């Protein structure tokens, strides 16, 4: 019996977006073999590769509104972000269409008589495991890295994050709150680069000022139908995902955490959860150590910049982070102390340039 993959809309679980037969292992193997057979001729025709990528970009551009609406329907991504995702995909295709015909060799002056040239060659068909690219949880990613190492295969993995944002005493509060509210809660917090921990440097008065502003900023992001223009927070992807968020919040409260705002599912059809901020837990608490994929973030006090850096670096993740302050030189110094792959200065933790080196 053929297994069927069913995809339903998280904002309306009764809406079946797609039903598709799942391929069997032999069918996947045959597809990989056909791709491998075609690869040699394909690798030698840069103009054809560029034309194919441009064609993909043109087709996506012509149906961009339809594609954005489908993304919103299937995964609950706010329509404004879905439109941005499609536009970004088009830009990536256009960029790589040009890259396909860029020079791939570099002539290097030799130290001995002769001719020296370095040529960059792409990896082969992914299904034959020339290289492995993975996006997902740290647990599964670690297993893939370990298995690939046994076979001598390179891996590029983008796994989980528990991303810190440090708010320095001189930060522009209005700008910072706007950045962090969106970075932590938009797309219901379902981004590997979402802000997970907001670390406030300063005395009690400053802490109170910042937390009140954060609560006000987050409460403006009321969950609603993601197909509605202006909505930034829709549902989480599934019932089980919402249960995970709810369990994380309840566990945090049981250990002494204080819910500043949110902290409960939204009473409506779909897998909605109210944007949530939880304070009064130390950086070592499980809530501030483990990733929760949803609209929820921790607020942490720091008496000094040094304490803030220690808190930011006190997790096993190292994906991204941000630092916010008016003194740019001092802010950059703090940013350079974070042990993360990407660091933003006076900007949200989420988002990156696709042409930047990784």
Short mmCIF file of C-alpha atoms in Angstrom, two decimals:
data_model
loop_
_atom_site.label_atom_id
_atom_site.label_comp_id
_atom_site.label_asym_id
_atom_site.label_seq_id
_atom_site.Cartn_x
_atom_site.Cartn_y
_atom_site.Cartn_z
CA UNK A 1 0.00 0.00 0.00
CA UNK A 2 1.37 3.39 -1.01
CA UNK A 3 2.09 5.70 1.90
CA UNK A 4 0.50 9.15 1.57
CA UNK A 5 1.99 12.37 2.89
CA UNK A 6 -0.68 14.80 4.09
CA UNK A 7 -0.06 18.48 4.75
CA UNK A 8 -2.65 20.56 6.62
CA UNK A 9 -2.88 24.26 7.39
CA UNK A 10 -1.82 25.14 10.97
CA UNK A 11 -4.30 28.03 11.18
CA UNK A 12 -7.13 25.77 10.03
CA UNK A 13 -6.22 22.11 10.66
CA UNK A 14 -9.24 20.85 8.73
CA UNK A 15 -7.82 22.44 5.55
CA UNK A 16 -5.86 19.76 3.69
CA UNK A 17 -3.31 21.61 1.56
CA UNK A 18 -1.74 18.59 -0.11
CA UNK A 19 -1.91 14.82 -0.26
CA UNK A 20 0.94 13.16 -2.09
CA UNK A 21 2.19 9.59 -2.44
CA UNK A 22 5.56 9.06 -0.79
CA UNK A 23 8.35 7.69 -2.96
CA UNK A 24 9.80 4.32 -2.05
CA UNK A 25 13.53 3.86 -1.42
CA UNK A 26 14.07 2.19 -4.85
CA UNK A 27 12.28 5.08 -6.58
CA UNK A 28 14.54 7.58 -4.83
CA UNK A 29 17.60 5.52 -5.80
CA UNK A 30 16.54 5.51 -9.46
CA UNK A 31 16.07 9.28 -9.45
CA UNK A 32 19.55 9.72 -7.99
CA UNK A 33 21.09 7.46 -10.62
CA UNK A 34 19.42 9.45 -13.41
CA UNK A 35 20.75 12.68 -11.90
CA UNK A 36 24.25 11.24 -11.67
CA UNK A 37 24.11 10.11 -15.30
CA UNK A 38 23.14 13.62 -16.42
CA UNK A 39 25.66 15.39 -14.22
CA UNK A 40 28.76 15.19 -16.44
CA UNK A 41 27.22 16.91 -19.45
CA UNK A 42 25.39 19.35 -17.19
CA UNK A 43 28.61 20.32 -15.39
CA UNK A 44 30.25 21.18 -18.71
CA UNK A 45 27.51 23.57 -19.89
CA UNK A 46 27.60 26.73 -17.79
CA UNK A 47 25.28 28.63 -20.13
CA UNK A 48 22.60 25.95 -19.81
CA UNK A 49 22.86 26.03 -16.02
CA UNK A 50 22.57 29.81 -16.00
CA UNK A 51 19.58 29.70 -18.35
CA UNK A 52 17.85 27.09 -16.19
CA UNK A 53 18.29 29.19 -13.06
CA UNK A 54 17.06 32.32 -14.85
CA UNK A 55 14.04 30.34 -16.06
CA UNK A 56 13.28 29.25 -12.51
CA UNK A 57 13.54 32.85 -11.34
CA UNK A 58 11.24 34.07 -14.12
CA UNK A 59 8.66 31.36 -13.41
CA UNK A 60 8.68 32.12 -9.70
CA UNK A 61 8.45 35.85 -10.38
CA UNK A 62 5.40 35.33 -12.58
CA UNK A 63 3.63 33.33 -9.85
CA UNK A 64 5.05 35.06 -6.78
CA UNK A 65 1.69 36.07 -5.29
CA UNK A 66 0.34 32.53 -5.70
CA UNK A 67 3.46 31.02 -4.12
CA UNK A 68 3.40 33.42 -1.16
CA UNK A 69 -0.25 32.61 -0.48
CA UNK A 70 0.53 28.88 -0.60
CA UNK A 71 3.41 29.27 1.88
CA UNK A 72 1.11 31.13 4.27
CA UNK A 73 -1.62 28.53 3.91
CA UNK A 74 0.67 25.54 4.42
CA UNK A 75 3.00 26.67 7.23
CA UNK A 76 1.26 29.70 8.74
CA UNK A 77 3.99 32.17 7.83
CA UNK A 78 2.65 35.76 7.87
CA UNK A 79 1.90 36.87 4.32
CA UNK A 80 4.34 39.79 4.50
CA UNK A 81 7.16 37.34 5.37
CA UNK A 82 5.98 34.82 2.78
CA UNK A 83 6.20 37.51 0.09
CA UNK A 84 9.69 38.32 1.34
CA UNK A 85 10.67 34.65 1.20
CA UNK A 86 9.58 34.39 -2.43
CA UNK A 87 11.40 37.61 -3.34
CA UNK A 88 14.52 36.31 -1.63
CA UNK A 89 14.31 33.01 -3.51
CA UNK A 90 14.09 34.92 -6.80
CA UNK A 91 17.11 37.03 -5.82
CA UNK A 92 19.11 33.90 -4.95
CA UNK A 93 18.25 32.30 -8.28
CA UNK A 94 19.23 35.46 -10.18
CA UNK A 95 22.49 35.72 -8.22
CA UNK A 96 23.46 32.11 -8.86
CA UNK A 97 22.47 32.30 -12.53
CA UNK A 98 25.27 34.84 -12.90
CA UNK A 99 27.59 32.83 -10.65
CA UNK A 100 27.16 29.84 -12.96
CA UNK A 101 29.04 31.66 -15.72
CA UNK A 102 31.59 33.44 -13.52
CA UNK A 103 35.23 32.35 -13.95
CA UNK A 104 35.95 29.24 -11.88
CA UNK A 105 39.73 29.19 -12.21
CA UNK A 106 42.43 31.42 -10.74
CA UNK A 107 45.92 31.64 -12.26
CA UNK A 108 48.48 31.76 -9.45
CA UNK A 109 52.09 32.91 -9.98
CA UNK A 110 54.19 29.73 -9.55
CA UNK A 111 57.35 29.58 -7.45
CA UNK A 112 58.96 27.30 -10.03
CA UNK A 113 58.83 27.36 -13.85
CA UNK A 114 55.46 26.26 -15.10
CA UNK A 115 51.77 27.11 -15.03
CA UNK A 116 49.70 26.98 -11.84
CA UNK A 117 45.92 27.23 -11.82
CA UNK A 118 43.41 26.60 -9.01
CA UNK A 119 39.95 25.45 -10.12
CA UNK A 120 36.89 25.31 -7.86
CA UNK A 121 34.69 22.33 -8.65
CA UNK A 122 31.19 21.82 -7.20
CA UNK A 123 30.20 18.76 -5.25
CA UNK A 124 28.15 16.15 -7.04
CA UNK A 125 24.61 14.83 -6.71
CA UNK A 126 23.46 15.12 -3.11
CA UNK A 127 21.76 11.73 -3.09
CA UNK A 128 25.12 10.00 -3.58
CA UNK A 129 26.41 11.78 -0.49
CA UNK A 130 29.28 13.74 -2.02
CA UNK A 131 28.37 16.34 0.59
CA UNK A 132 25.53 16.60 3.11
CA UNK A 133 23.56 19.74 3.90
CA UNK A 134 21.23 19.66 6.90
CA UNK A 135 18.91 22.11 8.62
CA UNK A 136 17.18 20.93 11.78
CA UNK A 137 17.69 20.03 15.42
CA UNK A 138 21.10 19.80 17.09
CA UNK A 139 20.39 16.23 18.17
CA UNK A 140 19.75 14.94 14.64
CA UNK A 141 22.46 17.15 13.17
CA UNK A 142 25.05 15.73 15.55
CA UNK A 143 24.10 12.20 14.49
CA UNK A 144 24.44 13.12 10.82
CA UNK A 145 27.86 14.73 11.38
CA UNK A 146 29.07 11.63 13.25
CA UNK A 147 27.84 9.23 10.55
CA UNK A 148 29.24 11.38 7.73
CA UNK A 149 32.64 11.52 9.43
CA UNK A 150 32.84 7.71 9.32
CA UNK A 151 32.43 7.91 5.53
CA UNK A 152 34.72 10.90 5.06
CA UNK A 153 31.87 13.07 3.77
CA UNK A 154 31.78 16.84 4.40
CA UNK A 155 28.73 18.27 6.17
CA UNK A 156 27.22 21.74 6.28
CA UNK A 157 24.72 21.81 9.14
CA UNK A 158 22.55 24.65 10.39
CA UNK A 159 21.11 23.37 13.63
CA UNK A 160 19.35 24.86 16.64
CA UNK A 161 19.88 28.17 18.37
CA UNK A 162 19.28 29.80 21.74
CA UNK A 163 20.13 33.22 20.43
CA UNK A 164 21.00 36.07 22.82
CA UNK A 165 20.33 39.77 22.43
CA UNK A 166 22.24 42.06 24.80
CA UNK A 167 20.68 45.45 25.55
CA UNK A 168 23.37 47.84 26.79
CA UNK A 169 22.50 50.75 29.13
CA UNK A 170 22.77 53.33 26.34
CA UNK A 171 20.69 51.42 23.76
CA UNK A 172 18.01 53.26 21.79
CA UNK A 173 15.07 51.65 23.57
CA UNK A 174 12.38 52.26 20.96
CA UNK A 175 14.53 50.89 18.12
CA UNK A 176 15.76 47.95 20.18
CA UNK A 177 12.27 46.94 21.30
CA UNK A 178 11.00 47.09 17.72
CA UNK A 179 13.86 44.84 16.59
CA UNK A 180 13.60 42.31 19.39
CA UNK A 181 9.81 42.06 19.51
CA UNK A 182 9.79 41.08 15.85
CA UNK A 183 12.93 38.94 16.05
CA UNK A 184 11.56 36.86 18.91
CA UNK A 185 7.89 36.57 17.95
CA UNK A 186 7.40 36.98 14.18
CA UNK A 187 6.51 33.73 12.36
CA UNK A 188 5.53 32.59 15.88
CA UNK A 189 9.22 32.40 16.81
CA UNK A 190 9.80 29.51 14.40
CA UNK A 191 13.18 30.60 13.08
CA UNK A 192 16.51 29.09 14.03
CA UNK A 193 17.74 32.69 14.25
CA UNK A 194 14.87 34.00 16.42
CA UNK A 195 15.84 35.89 19.57
CA UNK A 196 15.50 33.47 22.49
CA UNK A 197 17.18 35.34 25.36
CA UNK A 198 17.00 39.08 26.00
CA UNK A 199 19.78 40.14 28.37
CA UNK A 200 19.34 43.56 29.98
CA UNK A 201 22.39 45.37 31.40
CA UNK A 202 21.71 47.94 34.12
CA UNK A 203 20.26 48.68 37.53
CA UNK A 204 16.72 47.94 38.75
CA UNK A 205 15.36 51.16 37.25
CA UNK A 206 16.77 50.38 33.81
CA UNK A 207 15.59 46.77 34.00
CA UNK A 208 12.06 47.91 34.82
CA UNK A 209 12.09 50.47 32.00
CA UNK A 210 13.26 47.94 29.42
CA UNK A 211 10.95 45.10 30.48
CA UNK A 212 7.90 47.38 30.42
CA UNK A 213 8.84 48.53 26.92
CA UNK A 214 9.40 44.94 25.77
CA UNK A 215 6.03 43.82 27.13
CA UNK A 216 4.30 46.70 25.35
CA UNK A 217 6.11 45.85 22.11
CA UNK A 218 5.29 42.16 22.27
CA UNK A 219 1.65 42.75 23.16
CA UNK A 220 1.21 44.73 19.95
CA UNK A 221 1.87 41.50 18.04
CA UNK A 222 -1.49 39.84 18.61
CA UNK A 223 -1.74 36.39 16.97
CA UNK A 224 -4.13 36.32 14.03
CA UNK A 225 -4.78 34.84 10.60
CA UNK A 226 -1.36 35.00 8.89
CA UNK A 227 -3.01 35.66 5.52
CA UNK A 228 -4.10 39.08 6.82
CA UNK A 229 -1.81 41.94 5.82
CA UNK A 230 -0.02 43.43 8.82
CA UNK A 231 -0.17 40.29 10.96
CA UNK A 232 3.29 39.17 12.13
CA UNK A 233 2.39 36.31 14.49
CA UNK A 234 0.40 33.36 13.20
CA UNK A 235 0.17 29.79 14.53
CA UNK A 236 2.94 27.36 15.31
CA UNK A 237 3.24 24.52 12.83
CA UNK A 238 1.34 21.77 14.69
CA UNK A 239 -0.51 20.68 17.80
CA UNK A 240 2.62 18.96 19.11
CA UNK A 241 4.67 22.13 18.54
CA UNK A 242 2.17 24.13 20.59
CA UNK A 243 2.30 21.49 23.33
CA UNK A 244 6.10 21.86 23.42
CA UNK A 245 5.81 25.64 23.89
CA UNK A 246 3.17 25.23 26.59
CA UNK A 247 5.31 22.66 28.43
CA UNK A 248 8.35 24.95 28.32
CA UNK A 249 6.33 27.84 29.78
CA UNK A 250 4.79 25.71 32.53
CA UNK A 251 8.16 24.26 33.44
CA UNK A 252 9.71 27.72 33.64
CA UNK A 253 6.95 28.95 35.96
CA UNK A 254 7.27 25.86 38.15
CA UNK A 255 10.96 26.70 38.67
CA UNK A 256 10.22 30.29 39.70
CA UNK A 257 9.89 32.05 36.37
CA UNK A 258 7.55 35.02 36.04
CA UNK A 259 5.33 35.40 32.99
CA UNK A 260 5.56 39.04 31.91
CA UNK A 261 3.05 38.58 29.11
CA UNK A 262 1.37 35.69 27.29
CA UNK A 263 1.92 32.22 28.66
CA UNK A 264 -1.12 30.40 27.25
CA UNK A 265 -2.65 29.02 24.04
CA UNK A 266 -5.03 31.29 22.15
CA UNK A 267 -8.66 30.14 22.27
CA UNK A 268 -9.41 29.83 18.56
CA UNK A 269 -9.17 27.32 15.75
CA UNK A 270 -5.60 26.49 14.81
CA UNK A 271 -2.34 26.06 16.70
CA UNK A 272 -1.99 29.59 18.07
CA UNK A 273 -0.01 30.49 21.20
CA UNK A 274 0.21 33.95 22.76
CA UNK A 275 3.60 35.71 22.44
CA UNK A 276 5.32 35.10 25.76
CA UNK A 277 8.12 36.67 27.81
CA UNK A 278 9.38 34.91 30.95
CA UNK A 279 11.70 36.55 33.49
CA UNK A 280 13.34 35.83 36.86
CA UNK A 281 15.24 32.73 35.77
CA UNK A 282 19.03 32.53 35.70
CA UNK A 283 21.05 31.90 32.55
CA UNK A 284 21.65 28.32 33.73
CA UNK A 285 17.94 27.45 33.91
CA UNK A 286 16.78 24.86 31.33
CA UNK A 287 14.37 27.42 29.87
CA UNK A 288 17.34 29.66 28.97
CA UNK A 289 19.51 26.72 27.90
CA UNK A 290 17.32 24.70 25.54
CA UNK A 291 15.66 25.82 22.31
CA UNK A 292 11.87 26.19 22.29
CA UNK A 293 10.61 26.61 18.74
CA UNK A 294 7.76 29.05 19.30
CA UNK A 295 6.75 32.61 20.27
CA UNK A 296 8.51 32.59 23.63
CA UNK A 297 11.67 34.22 24.99
CA UNK A 298 13.48 34.66 28.29
CA UNK A 299 14.40 37.98 29.90
CA UNK A 300 17.63 37.91 31.92
CA UNK A 301 19.17 40.53 34.22
CA UNK A 302 22.88 41.37 34.02
CA UNK A 303 24.62 43.69 36.50
CA UNK A 304 27.50 44.38 34.14
CA UNK A 305 28.53 44.01 30.53
CA UNK A 306 30.83 41.17 31.56
CA UNK A 307 27.94 39.32 33.18
CA UNK A 308 25.87 39.83 30.04
CA UNK A 309 28.60 38.34 27.85
CA UNK A 310 28.95 35.37 30.20
CA UNK A 311 25.18 34.79 30.11
CA UNK A 312 25.10 35.06 26.33
CA UNK A 313 27.89 32.50 25.94
CA UNK A 314 26.57 30.09 28.59
CA UNK A 315 24.76 27.76 26.16
CA UNK A 316 25.83 24.91 23.90
CA UNK A 317 24.43 26.68 20.83
CA UNK A 318 26.30 29.30 18.83
CA UNK A 319 24.17 30.31 15.86
CA UNK A 320 23.54 34.05 16.05
CA UNK A 321 23.23 36.94 18.48
CA UNK A 322 22.84 40.70 18.65
CA UNK A 323 24.10 43.62 20.73
CA UNK A 324 22.29 46.94 21.06
CA UNK A 325 23.88 50.24 22.12
CA UNK A 326 24.48 53.82 20.98
CA UNK A 327 28.26 53.79 21.51
CA UNK A 328 29.14 51.90 18.35
CA UNK A 329 32.75 51.18 19.28
CA UNK A 330 31.76 49.73 22.66
CA UNK A 331 28.87 47.80 21.13
CA UNK A 332 31.14 46.20 18.53
CA UNK A 333 33.61 45.19 21.26
CA UNK A 334 30.81 43.35 23.05
CA UNK A 335 29.69 41.76 19.77
CA UNK A 336 33.20 40.45 19.19
CA UNK A 337 33.02 38.66 22.55
CA UNK A 338 29.99 36.55 21.62
CA UNK A 339 30.71 32.97 20.61
CA UNK A 340 28.25 32.79 17.75
CA UNK A 341 28.57 32.23 14.03
CA UNK A 342 26.81 35.52 13.25
CA UNK A 343 26.51 38.68 15.35
CA UNK A 344 24.27 41.65 14.56
CA UNK A 345 24.85 45.17 15.90
CA UNK A 346 21.69 47.22 16.50
CA UNK A 347 19.74 44.79 14.34
CA UNK A 348 17.52 41.70 14.81
CA UNK A 349 19.17 38.32 15.28
CA UNK A 350 17.12 36.94 12.39
CA UNK A 351 18.11 37.33 8.74
CA UNK A 352 21.38 37.12 6.79
CA UNK A 353 22.83 37.90 3.38
CA UNK A 354 22.74 34.85 1.09
CA UNK A 355 25.98 35.81 -0.65
CA UNK A 356 27.98 36.11 2.58
CA UNK A 357 30.57 33.37 3.18
CA UNK A 358 29.59 30.54 5.55
#
